[in-house]
XYZ file of C-alpha atoms in Angstrom:
476
model
C 9.990 11.803 -16.453
C 9.376 13.828 -13.268
C 5.902 13.917 -11.712
C 4.536 17.278 -10.581
C 3.079 15.707 -7.450
C 4.165 14.077 -4.206
C 1.535 11.430 -3.465
C 2.058 8.267 -5.503
C -0.294 6.046 -7.503
C -0.484 2.257 -7.236
C -2.223 0.607 -10.208
C -3.381 -3.016 -10.054
C -2.577 -5.045 -13.158
C -5.233 -7.368 -14.573
C -6.825 -8.439 -17.856
C -7.467 -4.823 -18.856
C -3.904 -3.666 -18.240
C -1.460 -6.562 -18.589
C -0.168 -5.893 -22.100
C 3.251 -4.234 -22.428
C 1.655 -1.371 -24.347
C -0.914 -0.679 -21.628
C 1.677 -0.842 -18.864
C 3.690 1.850 -20.634
C 0.503 3.864 -21.112
C -0.400 3.647 -17.418
C 3.143 4.573 -16.359
C 3.053 7.621 -18.610
C -0.397 8.494 -17.244
C 1.068 8.549 -13.736
C 1.329 5.044 -12.227
C 4.356 4.769 -9.931
C 3.894 1.237 -8.573
C 2.197 -1.761 -10.192
C 0.340 -4.270 -8.021
C 0.341 -7.950 -8.949
C -2.753 -9.465 -7.327
C -1.972 -13.107 -6.543
C -5.639 -13.792 -5.825
C -5.926 -14.079 -9.616
C -3.726 -15.185 -12.474
C -1.175 -17.914 -13.088
C 2.521 -17.561 -12.296
C 3.293 -17.415 -16.000
C 0.982 -14.414 -16.387
C 2.586 -12.575 -13.470
C 6.064 -13.309 -14.859
C 5.114 -11.780 -18.209
C 3.695 -8.691 -16.493
C 6.818 -8.362 -14.358
C 9.017 -8.437 -17.467
C 6.817 -5.847 -19.182
C 7.079 -3.467 -16.207
C 10.845 -3.753 -16.087
C 11.004 -3.171 -19.859
C 8.869 -0.037 -19.448
C 11.315 1.668 -17.060
C 13.807 2.944 -19.663
C 10.919 3.995 -21.894
C 9.277 6.216 -19.272
C 12.645 7.321 -17.907
C 12.139 6.502 -14.222
C 12.069 3.457 -11.931
C 8.777 1.624 -11.402
C 7.891 -0.314 -8.283
C 6.258 -3.766 -8.250
C 4.096 -4.920 -5.333
C 3.098 -8.579 -4.981
C -0.166 -8.848 -3.042
C -0.667 -12.280 -1.456
C -4.213 -13.625 -1.330
C -4.299 -14.752 2.299
C -6.830 -17.191 3.757
C -10.230 -17.148 2.068
C -12.783 -18.382 4.604
C -15.892 -19.745 2.892
C -18.907 -21.899 3.716
C -19.355 -25.299 2.073
C -21.923 -26.482 -0.464
C -25.731 -26.715 -0.307
C -27.621 -29.776 -1.476
C -30.327 -27.895 -3.398
C -28.818 -24.553 -4.253
C -29.011 -21.285 -2.299
C -31.059 -21.104 0.899
C -33.123 -18.218 2.243
C -32.405 -17.428 5.878
C -34.875 -15.462 7.979
C -34.067 -13.111 10.856
C -34.488 -14.898 14.166
C -34.056 -18.457 12.908
C -31.415 -20.881 14.177
C -28.595 -21.965 11.865
C -25.652 -24.269 12.505
C -22.106 -24.321 11.114
C -20.313 -27.639 11.581
C -17.460 -29.890 10.486
C -19.736 -32.343 8.650
C -18.866 -32.211 4.897
C -22.401 -33.283 3.908
C -24.038 -30.592 1.684
C -26.124 -28.168 3.721
C -29.759 -27.033 3.825
C -31.893 -24.352 5.509
C -30.731 -25.466 8.980
C -26.967 -26.045 8.623
C -23.901 -25.922 6.394
C -20.369 -27.280 6.442
C -17.666 -24.815 7.532
C -14.392 -26.267 6.196
C -12.236 -24.200 8.551
C -11.788 -25.954 11.919
C -9.855 -22.921 13.167
C -13.067 -20.855 13.141
C -15.089 -23.485 14.973
C -12.335 -23.844 17.551
C -12.289 -20.088 18.209
C -16.065 -19.643 18.411
C -17.691 -18.522 21.639
C -21.240 -17.425 22.547
C -21.855 -13.810 21.593
C -19.405 -13.801 18.695
C -20.552 -12.392 15.344
C -20.342 -14.109 11.965
C -20.662 -12.104 8.763
C -21.337 -13.822 5.448
C -21.301 -12.712 1.818
C -19.395 -9.443 2.411
C -21.463 -8.653 5.478
C -24.884 -8.968 3.858
C -25.874 -11.658 6.384
C -25.144 -11.321 10.098
C -25.403 -14.041 12.759
C -24.685 -14.255 16.476
C -23.240 -17.397 18.052
C -25.553 -18.852 20.727
C -23.593 -22.009 21.498
C -20.317 -23.598 20.377
C -18.500 -26.823 20.968
C -16.130 -29.282 19.303
C -16.929 -29.207 15.601
C -19.973 -26.920 15.635
C -21.270 -23.395 16.224
C -24.986 -22.688 16.665
C -26.100 -19.218 15.632
C -29.143 -16.970 15.508
C -29.730 -15.063 12.256
C -29.756 -11.298 12.873
C -29.844 -10.053 9.284
C -31.245 -12.651 6.910
C -31.048 -13.117 3.172
C -30.003 -15.553 0.478
C -26.930 -17.663 1.226
C -25.284 -19.650 -1.539
C -22.330 -22.017 -1.451
C -18.732 -20.839 -1.188
C -19.685 -17.405 0.149
C -17.129 -15.725 2.372
C -17.172 -15.812 6.169
C -15.769 -13.109 8.450
C -15.439 -13.217 12.230
C -14.753 -9.608 13.249
C -14.503 -9.956 17.033
C -12.499 -13.183 17.350
C -8.794 -13.809 16.733
C -8.636 -16.916 14.568
C -5.619 -19.105 15.437
C -4.260 -19.450 11.919
C -1.398 -18.028 9.902
C -2.311 -15.556 7.160
C 0.202 -17.406 4.962
C -1.641 -20.314 3.362
C 0.173 -23.036 1.363
C -0.820 -21.140 -1.804
C 0.603 -17.919 -0.361
C 3.898 -19.613 0.426
C 4.204 -20.843 -3.148
C 3.270 -17.412 -4.493
C 5.717 -15.721 -2.129
C 8.612 -17.932 -3.214
C 7.758 -17.249 -6.849
C 7.466 -13.477 -6.330
C 10.826 -13.360 -4.588
C 12.424 -15.292 -7.451
C 10.984 -12.742 -9.852
C 12.503 -9.899 -7.853
C 9.454 -7.868 -6.784
C 10.086 -4.807 -4.631
C 7.252 -5.131 -2.115
C 5.325 -8.049 -0.582
C 1.871 -7.302 0.860
C 0.450 -9.687 3.471
C -3.344 -9.979 3.666
C -5.488 -10.435 6.785
C -2.790 -9.572 9.309
C -4.108 -10.115 12.836
C -1.037 -9.863 15.073
C 2.672 -8.878 15.045
C 3.606 -12.561 14.810
C 2.107 -12.618 11.304
C 4.511 -9.951 10.058
C 7.416 -11.525 11.946
C 6.780 -14.784 10.097
C 6.758 -12.996 6.740
C 9.977 -11.131 7.536
C 11.722 -14.400 8.433
C 10.817 -15.881 5.071
C 11.597 -12.798 2.975
C 15.003 -12.204 4.620
C 15.358 -8.700 3.227
C 14.869 -9.696 -0.414
C 11.874 -7.348 -0.623
C 10.175 -4.753 1.544
C 7.185 -6.071 3.489
C 3.816 -4.381 3.830
C 0.899 -5.159 6.159
C -2.648 -4.882 4.855
C -4.817 -3.684 7.719
C -8.228 -5.233 7.077
C -9.006 -6.936 10.399
C -10.260 -5.107 13.518
C -7.887 -7.243 15.569
C -4.935 -5.616 13.773
C -6.025 -2.186 15.004
C -5.743 -3.381 18.587
C -2.004 -4.043 18.185
C -1.305 -1.623 15.336
C 1.918 -0.189 16.761
C 3.506 -3.593 17.285
C 2.537 -4.650 13.754
C 3.945 -1.468 12.223
C 7.219 -1.922 14.066
C 7.741 -5.025 11.895
C 6.635 -3.388 8.618
C 8.309 -1.409 5.867
C 4.895 -0.123 4.778
C 1.187 -0.450 5.464
C -2.063 -0.459 3.483
C -5.471 0.773 4.617
C -7.403 -2.082 2.961
C -10.865 -0.610 3.315
C -12.725 -3.363 1.456
C -12.448 -6.172 3.983
C -12.043 -3.692 6.826
C -15.434 -2.275 5.838
C -16.985 -5.746 5.979
C -15.854 -6.392 9.547
C -16.404 -2.891 10.918
C -19.397 -0.557 10.910
C -19.200 1.879 7.956
C -18.844 4.892 10.243
C -15.786 3.315 11.878
C -13.761 2.907 8.667
C -12.860 6.626 8.184
C -11.720 6.787 11.798
C -9.599 3.652 11.330
C -8.098 5.161 8.180
C -7.088 8.259 10.115
C -5.535 6.187 12.918
C -3.521 4.046 10.495
C -2.321 7.069 8.501
C -1.181 8.856 11.620
C 0.653 5.815 12.987
C 2.445 5.233 9.673
C 3.483 8.851 9.339
C 4.866 8.886 12.873
C 7.080 5.925 11.977
C 8.029 7.293 8.564
C 6.840 4.225 6.661
C 4.811 4.466 3.436
C 1.027 4.205 3.797
C -1.339 3.313 0.940
C -5.055 4.128 1.003
C -6.863 1.482 -1.053
C -10.183 0.050 -2.239
C -13.063 1.643 -4.157
C -11.289 4.964 -4.581
C -12.617 5.465 -8.125
C -14.843 2.372 -8.207
C -17.389 3.765 -10.647
C -14.633 4.164 -13.258
C -14.651 0.410 -13.821
C -17.567 1.144 -16.153
C -17.621 4.941 -16.479
C -15.051 7.343 -17.954
C -15.545 9.730 -15.023
C -15.767 9.183 -11.251
C -18.469 10.326 -8.899
C -17.844 13.564 -7.019
C -17.752 11.588 -3.771
C -14.963 9.380 -5.152
C -12.932 12.402 -6.230
C -13.335 13.820 -2.726
C -12.243 10.485 -1.224
C -8.966 10.534 -3.168
C -8.450 14.202 -2.338
C -8.970 13.665 1.389
C -6.285 10.955 1.451
C -3.890 13.384 -0.250
C -4.764 16.172 2.203
C -3.924 13.786 5.036
C -0.479 13.146 3.547
C -0.935 9.548 2.370
C 2.120 8.263 0.513
C -0.003 6.562 -2.138
C -3.553 5.941 -3.315
C -4.448 2.718 -5.088
C -6.599 1.583 -7.987
C -7.954 -1.977 -7.909
C -10.633 -3.124 -10.353
C -10.528 0.299 -12.020
C -7.148 -0.443 -13.618
C -7.198 -4.260 -13.472
C -10.507 -5.159 -15.090
C -12.336 -1.930 -15.863
C -13.216 -0.375 -19.182
C -11.123 2.751 -18.544
C -7.746 1.851 -16.971
C -5.820 4.740 -18.545
C -8.547 7.239 -17.702
C -8.609 5.988 -14.087
C -4.875 6.561 -13.602
C -5.041 9.914 -15.373
C -7.992 11.029 -13.237
C -6.244 10.034 -10.019
C -3.149 11.911 -11.201
C -5.248 15.021 -11.919
C -6.942 14.907 -8.517
C -3.609 14.650 -6.702
C -2.065 17.484 -8.713
C -5.083 19.713 -8.086
C -4.993 19.119 -4.335
C -1.277 19.856 -4.194
C -1.858 23.187 -5.956
C -4.308 24.220 -3.246
C -2.677 26.964 -1.112
C -4.291 25.367 1.961
C -2.895 21.891 1.220
C 0.441 22.347 3.052
C -1.307 23.591 6.183
C -3.849 20.774 6.213
C -1.211 18.115 5.519
C 1.212 19.531 8.087
C -1.523 19.259 10.709
C -0.664 15.542 10.575
C 3.050 16.271 11.063
C 4.602 13.889 13.619
C 7.029 15.190 16.220
C 10.370 13.416 16.251
C 12.915 13.418 19.066
C 15.159 10.592 17.832
C 18.810 11.688 17.603
C 19.138 9.986 14.221
C 16.540 12.387 12.816
C 18.210 15.621 13.926
C 19.955 16.395 10.631
C 16.935 15.379 8.567
C 14.646 17.651 10.568
C 17.243 20.406 10.307
C 17.455 19.944 6.536
C 13.692 20.223 6.114
C 13.632 23.275 8.364
C 16.539 24.942 6.573
C 14.948 24.319 3.202
C 11.684 25.825 4.430
C 13.403 28.915 5.811
C 15.910 29.550 3.034
C 16.068 29.741 -0.734
C 16.761 26.040 -1.273
C 15.022 24.745 -4.413
C 15.741 21.036 -4.050
C 16.695 18.479 -1.407
C 18.991 15.576 -2.296
C 19.334 12.441 -0.190
C 22.344 10.185 -0.725
C 21.331 6.828 0.693
C 22.211 3.158 0.322
C 19.112 1.507 1.751
C 16.645 4.358 1.280
C 16.294 4.994 5.030
C 17.623 8.564 4.867
C 15.209 9.412 2.050
C 12.267 7.946 4.003
C 13.218 10.014 7.039
C 13.282 13.102 4.860
C 9.915 12.243 3.300
C 8.400 11.893 6.784
C 8.957 15.640 7.231
C 6.842 16.284 4.105
C 9.068 19.039 2.624
C 7.493 21.020 -0.185
C 10.711 21.172 -2.233
C 11.449 18.368 -4.708
C 13.408 15.508 -3.110
C 15.920 13.599 -5.223
C 17.089 10.299 -3.697
C 20.307 8.823 -5.094
C 21.372 5.271 -4.259
C 23.800 2.756 -5.773
C 21.275 -0.029 -5.047
C 18.603 -0.525 -7.725
C 16.435 -2.489 -5.278
C 16.417 0.422 -2.838
C 15.600 2.826 -5.665
C 12.579 0.806 -6.789
C 11.262 0.448 -3.237
C 11.349 4.231 -2.882
C 8.836 4.643 -5.721
C 6.136 4.159 -3.074
C 7.418 6.940 -0.810
C 5.806 10.389 -0.715
C 7.632 13.099 -2.651
C 10.751 11.082 -3.476
C 12.244 11.003 -6.986
C 14.589 7.989 -6.737
C 17.447 7.370 -9.154
C 20.425 5.030 -9.353
C 23.796 6.666 -8.707
C 27.341 5.360 -8.444
C 28.747 4.849 -4.944
C 30.448 8.171 -4.078
C 33.963 8.036 -2.633
C 34.272 11.644 -1.432
C 32.157 14.610 -0.392
C 33.209 16.417 -3.562
C 31.786 13.594 -5.673
C 28.571 13.704 -3.626
C 28.223 17.436 -4.201
C 29.010 17.332 -7.906
C 26.760 14.336 -8.609
C 23.853 15.763 -6.630
C 24.012 19.132 -8.354
C 24.383 17.740 -11.855
C 21.601 15.125 -11.440
C 19.164 17.666 -9.994
C 19.922 20.003 -12.902
C 19.611 17.199 -15.460
C 16.173 16.219 -14.141
C 14.944 19.795 -14.084
C 14.575 19.947 -10.311
C 16.744 23.078 -10.140
C 17.811 25.757 -12.587
C 21.463 26.788 -13.146
C 22.826 28.574 -10.104
C 19.955 27.640 -7.790
C 20.713 26.201 -4.374
C 20.200 22.624 -3.258
C 20.679 21.013 0.137
C 22.364 17.600 0.324
C 21.530 15.130 3.091
C 23.963 12.209 3.101
C 23.500 8.909 4.908
C 25.857 6.013 4.284
C 28.723 5.714 3.404
C 29.547 8.725 5.602
C 28.454 7.278 8.951
C 26.020 4.895 10.570
C 23.616 3.060 8.251
C 20.126 4.499 8.058
C 21.018 7.862 9.593
C 21.790 11.257 8.123
C 25.382 12.229 8.847
C 26.058 15.237 6.651
C 24.373 18.396 5.437
C 25.936 20.390 2.649
C 24.743 23.326 0.572
C 25.541 23.392 -3.127
C 24.524 25.241 -6.258
C 23.508 23.801 -9.586
C 26.302 24.302 -12.132
C 26.028 27.242 -14.467
C 26.226 26.455 -18.177
C 29.663 26.746 -19.771
C 29.719 29.604 -22.230
C 31.690 29.185 -25.419
C 33.894 32.053 -26.487
């Protein structure tokens, strides 16, 4: 089952989409990767969904990726003695370490890390940014604030501190349990929430030890300040616009999205644009025009994937949401101006390891090549090729099923399992026959083969070879 598009779709699984039948339906509608949101659901539920996704692969005829999204630290205020309180602009309000239920003047903040990091002038945002406060004084176990934007505050509402680095790991005890479980399942990607610094990704990589690809969710302003160092430790990145939009001014989020996309494309790692892409489709069979434009703009920028959250997890129209996103992507990629607009984001590469990959993309553009084929063990050669955003179909063949499933998130790549080749003749024959079998070329058409391992250094292209799809054998 070949998709007539390059950008990929990530669909979050939830109550509306966890049945084996619905997973098959969503895969046929266009979902490439399924997200398991560990903020919700028991391990037994996630295990059943995992099994259903793996069972769906032979039915839809292509590999499906699975992304485990860790919850991360949820910072919340404590309880109030008499229910919600109404805070007025200009009034004083204290956060402290006293577990006594709060009132109109104070509330418990059960996160000593926040109180330790507080300083005068810092901003606190509560309830998804609806309430804003400025710290006027801070000391051991307390932070005094002045209410800037007032409103109703109820217990257990979230707290965000956009301009302070909180000295805490994004891996909570719950996350560590969930991570161990996800790795035992065999997921393809692990997404880390609330990344603040490169050390956060380094810690995750140490634990994962190569058993899955790791992805950083960029949803803290602090992460943007050291974005390059974070990305150097990532296999992929997500523009998590929900929490990012809480901690940044709305007009800053599109700029941040552009910065993250560009940085990811320069490094050749997959980038997902996420949150509220087709939000209205949680309760409507059609999106707003603004939402359709939002998805389209991410595709024009060359995003590897766009993601559905509540739309596919808990909405009334999960199949319609995936189908609509698929239609938007296909329509954008039929636009004659799409290649020009996407190539405006094209990174310039001078790394010696990329020379053959760049040459392959250039040769395919200049010649009559109908398909590019990447032979790769780890998927690195295919990712390098995808970074060039070639307009021809790209078939990635690997003997490693784990590498194949991780490539389902990569722009324009059709990954398939292939036996380990032992000669260039086997490479050529296998590439031509598989491309023909999948309908990526017609008999006699030309394809260009880019081979990584086992013909040289790991992760680098070491061979270019032209071939032609086999002509059918005519019976006498």
